[in-house]
Short mmCIF file of C-alpha atoms and ligand atoms in Angstrom, two decimals:
data_model
loop_
_atom_site.label_atom_id
_atom_site.label_comp_id
_atom_site.label_asym_id
_atom_site.label_seq_id
_atom_site.Cartn_x
_atom_site.Cartn_y
_atom_site.Cartn_z
CA MET A 1 1.14 29.87 11.71
CA ASN A 2 -0.26 26.95 13.55
CA SER A 3 -3.97 26.50 13.09
CA ASP A 4 -5.30 24.73 10.00
CA GLN A 5 -7.38 27.86 9.41
CA GLU A 6 -4.26 29.97 8.85
CA TRP A 7 -2.69 27.34 6.62
CA ASN A 8 -5.77 26.89 4.43
CA PRO A 9 -7.28 30.38 4.21
CA PRO A 10 -10.99 30.28 3.25
CA HIS A 11 -10.94 33.69 1.58
CA ALA A 12 -10.31 34.53 -2.07
CA HIS A 13 -6.67 35.30 -2.80
CA ASP A 14 -5.12 37.42 -5.54
CA PRO A 15 -2.84 35.00 -7.40
CA ASN A 16 0.76 35.99 -7.96
CA PRO A 17 1.38 35.86 -11.75
CA SER A 18 5.20 35.83 -11.79
CA PRO A 19 7.83 33.52 -10.31
CA PRO A 20 9.58 34.99 -7.25
CA THR A 21 12.87 33.19 -8.06
CA ASP A 22 14.36 31.14 -10.95
CA ASP A 23 15.40 28.10 -8.90
CA PRO A 24 12.90 25.20 -9.17
CA THR A 25 14.61 23.02 -6.52
CA VAL A 26 12.21 21.51 -3.97
CA THR A 27 13.47 20.79 -0.44
CA LEU A 28 11.88 17.85 1.34
CA ALA A 29 12.22 18.51 5.08
CA ARG A 30 11.34 16.48 8.11
CA GLY A 31 12.72 17.74 11.41
CA GLU A 32 16.40 18.43 10.85
CA SER A 33 16.60 16.26 7.72
CA LYS A 34 16.55 18.17 4.42
CA ILE A 35 16.81 16.69 0.93
CA ALA A 36 17.13 18.88 -2.18
CA LEU A 37 15.22 17.55 -5.21
CA GLY A 38 15.67 19.22 -8.58
CA PRO A 39 13.33 18.68 -11.55
CA THR A 40 15.77 16.12 -13.05
CA THR A 41 15.58 13.98 -9.90
CA LEU A 42 11.80 14.39 -9.72
CA ARG A 43 11.46 13.26 -13.36
CA ASP A 44 13.31 10.02 -12.49
CA PHE A 45 10.36 8.93 -10.32
CA PRO A 46 7.46 7.07 -11.94
CA GLN A 47 5.19 9.81 -13.28
CA ARG A 48 1.39 9.97 -13.15
CA THR A 49 -0.87 12.02 -15.38
CA VAL A 50 -4.06 13.69 -14.15
CA ALA A 51 -6.37 14.77 -16.98
CA ASN A 52 -9.24 17.28 -16.87
CA CYS A 53 -7.72 19.60 -14.29
CA TYR A 54 -9.04 23.13 -13.97
CA ILE A 55 -7.46 26.11 -12.23
CA VAL A 56 -10.48 27.75 -10.64
CA SER A 57 -9.52 31.33 -9.86
CA THR A 58 -12.08 33.45 -8.06
CA GLY A 59 -10.22 36.49 -9.45
CA HIS A 60 -9.52 35.86 -13.15
CA GLY A 61 -11.88 32.95 -13.85
CA THR A 62 -11.34 29.29 -14.66
CA SER A 63 -8.65 27.98 -17.01
CA GLY A 64 -8.34 24.46 -18.40
CA PRO A 65 -8.88 21.63 -18.88
CA PHE A 66 -5.20 20.77 -18.39
CA SER A 67 -3.53 17.39 -18.23
CA PHE A 68 -0.79 17.64 -15.59
CA SER A 69 1.96 15.01 -15.13
CA GLY A 70 4.44 14.57 -12.32
CA VAL A 71 5.43 12.69 -9.20
CA PRO A 72 2.72 11.49 -6.82
CA LEU A 73 3.31 13.27 -3.52
CA ALA A 74 2.53 10.12 -1.51
CA ALA A 75 5.20 8.09 -3.35
CA LEU A 76 7.79 10.84 -3.03
CA ILE A 77 7.34 11.17 0.72
CA ALA A 78 7.25 7.37 1.17
CA ARG A 79 10.56 7.03 -0.69
CA TYR A 80 12.40 9.28 1.80
CA HIS A 81 10.21 8.93 4.91
CA PRO A 82 8.62 5.46 4.98
CA GLU A 83 7.45 5.83 8.58
CA PRO A 84 3.95 7.22 9.29
CA TRP A 85 3.47 10.97 9.04
CA ARG A 86 0.55 13.26 9.84
CA LEU A 87 0.64 16.35 7.62
CA VAL A 88 2.63 17.90 4.83
CA ASP A 89 3.00 21.65 4.49
CA VAL A 90 3.61 22.71 0.90
CA ILE A 91 5.34 26.10 0.79
CA SER A 92 6.16 28.12 -2.32
CA ALA A 93 8.98 30.52 -3.03
CA ASP A 94 6.56 33.49 -2.72
CA GLY A 95 5.29 32.33 0.70
CA PHE A 96 2.01 30.87 -0.59
CA ARG A 97 1.25 27.62 1.20
CA THR A 98 -1.18 24.83 1.89
CA ARG A 99 -1.38 22.01 4.41
CA LEU A 100 -2.48 18.49 3.43
CA PRO A 101 -3.35 15.67 5.86
CA ALA A 102 -1.52 12.38 5.24
CA GLU A 103 -4.71 10.35 4.79
CA GLU A 104 -5.91 12.70 2.06
CA VAL A 105 -2.59 12.43 0.21
CA ILE A 106 -2.29 8.66 0.60
CA GLN A 107 -5.93 7.83 -0.22
CA ALA A 108 -5.91 9.95 -3.40
CA ASP A 109 -4.35 7.15 -5.45
CA ASP A 110 -7.10 7.05 -8.15
CA LEU A 111 -6.75 10.77 -8.72
CA PRO A 112 -3.28 11.36 -7.33
CA ILE A 113 -2.08 14.59 -5.75
CA ILE A 114 1.10 15.31 -7.74
CA LEU A 115 4.08 17.60 -7.96
CA ALA A 116 3.60 18.53 -11.60
CA LEU A 117 6.56 18.88 -13.95
CA SER A 118 4.61 18.83 -17.22
CA VAL A 119 1.37 20.12 -18.65
CA ASP A 120 -0.36 18.78 -21.75
CA GLY A 121 2.65 16.61 -22.59
CA ARG A 122 5.35 19.31 -22.43
CA PRO A 123 7.52 20.61 -19.59
CA LEU A 124 5.93 23.23 -17.34
CA THR A 125 7.70 26.57 -17.57
CA ARG A 126 8.84 28.32 -14.41
CA GLN A 127 6.29 31.03 -15.22
CA GLU A 128 3.54 28.35 -15.19
CA GLY A 129 4.60 27.20 -11.75
CA LEU A 130 7.37 24.57 -12.13
CA VAL A 131 7.26 22.65 -9.74
CA ARG A 132 3.49 22.95 -9.17
CA LEU A 133 1.32 21.11 -6.64
CA ILE A 134 -1.82 19.76 -8.31
CA VAL A 135 -4.66 18.70 -6.02
CA PRO A 136 -7.32 17.39 -8.45
CA GLN A 137 -9.87 17.06 -5.62
CA GLU A 138 -10.03 20.86 -5.24
CA LEU A 139 -12.81 21.97 -7.61
CA ASP A 140 -14.07 25.30 -6.27
CA ASP A 141 -10.84 27.24 -5.69
CA ALA A 142 -7.15 27.15 -6.61
CA LEU A 143 -5.74 27.66 -3.13
CA ARG A 144 -4.10 24.22 -3.19
CA GLN A 145 -2.70 24.48 -6.74
CA VAL A 146 0.56 25.89 -5.39
CA LYS A 147 2.99 27.23 -7.98
CA TRP A 148 6.81 27.31 -7.44
CA VAL A 149 6.86 24.74 -4.65
CA LYS A 150 10.00 25.35 -2.64
CA GLU A 151 9.60 23.25 0.47
CA LEU A 152 7.67 20.18 1.58
CA ARG A 153 7.60 19.96 5.38
CA VAL A 154 6.55 16.58 6.62
CA VAL A 155 5.04 16.71 10.11
CA THR A 156 4.89 13.50 12.12
CA ARG A 157 3.43 14.66 15.45
N1 MTE B 201 2.94 30.19 -5.35
C1 MTE B 201 1.69 30.58 -5.58
N2 MTE B 201 0.80 29.66 -6.00
C2 MTE B 201 -0.49 30.03 -6.24
C3 MTE B 201 -0.90 31.34 -5.98
C4 MTE B 201 0.06 32.30 -5.54
O1 MTE B 201 -0.21 33.50 -5.33
N3 MTE B 201 1.35 31.87 -5.36
N4 MTE B 201 -2.22 31.69 -6.16
C5 MTE B 201 -3.20 30.59 -6.21
C6 MTE B 201 -4.47 31.06 -6.75
S1 MTE B 201 -5.47 31.92 -5.69
C7 MTE B 201 -4.83 30.84 -8.04
S2 MTE B 201 -6.34 31.34 -8.61
C8 MTE B 201 -3.95 30.10 -8.97
C9 MTE B 201 -3.75 30.83 -10.27
O2 MTE B 201 -3.05 29.98 -11.13
P1 MTE B 201 -2.63 30.44 -12.58
O3 MTE B 201 -1.68 31.59 -12.43
O4 MTE B 201 -2.00 29.25 -13.22
O5 MTE B 201 -3.89 30.86 -13.29
O6 MTE B 201 -2.68 29.83 -8.41
C10 MTE B 201 -2.70 29.43 -7.06
N5 MTE B 201 -1.35 29.08 -6.68
MO1 MO B 202 -7.42 32.18 -6.72
#
């Protein structure tokens, strides 16, 4: 799993409707360093809200608009890894994954890429994807709207 092609498949994908596990803990990993972040810890960070989000499924159609709230990914990584980084791989408990370049994550401050903990002003359920990656820039697909985020792997080289 090395090329960007394999990490960001261009094809349609059948979405998994049900959570693979109950545990919503996200592990932030860089090299050997691993930090476990539960929803309570993630809610202690300043939260951002992104309105007018759609989940554009090529299989079951578009749902939304949703207003998602959560921790900006850029701020979360900067808090634990202030030195420059190149990519972050976002991996879910069911093996679904996406890869985001640092400049895309950092420059998205107007419309932040977030780890969502809430939707429409109430907590996200595990069924709905807690903790869910929301990439508001993705408008034609939902391949980056990763449910049940389990691991963030920060790549520096
Ligand atoms: N963990 C995980 N996230 C995922 C998927 C998946 O299979 N597993 N499918 C993606 C795809 S292809 C779609 S269309 C949406 C569906 O989101 P929904 O179940 O909220 O409608 O989730 C995205 N995120
Ligand atoms: Mo999809």
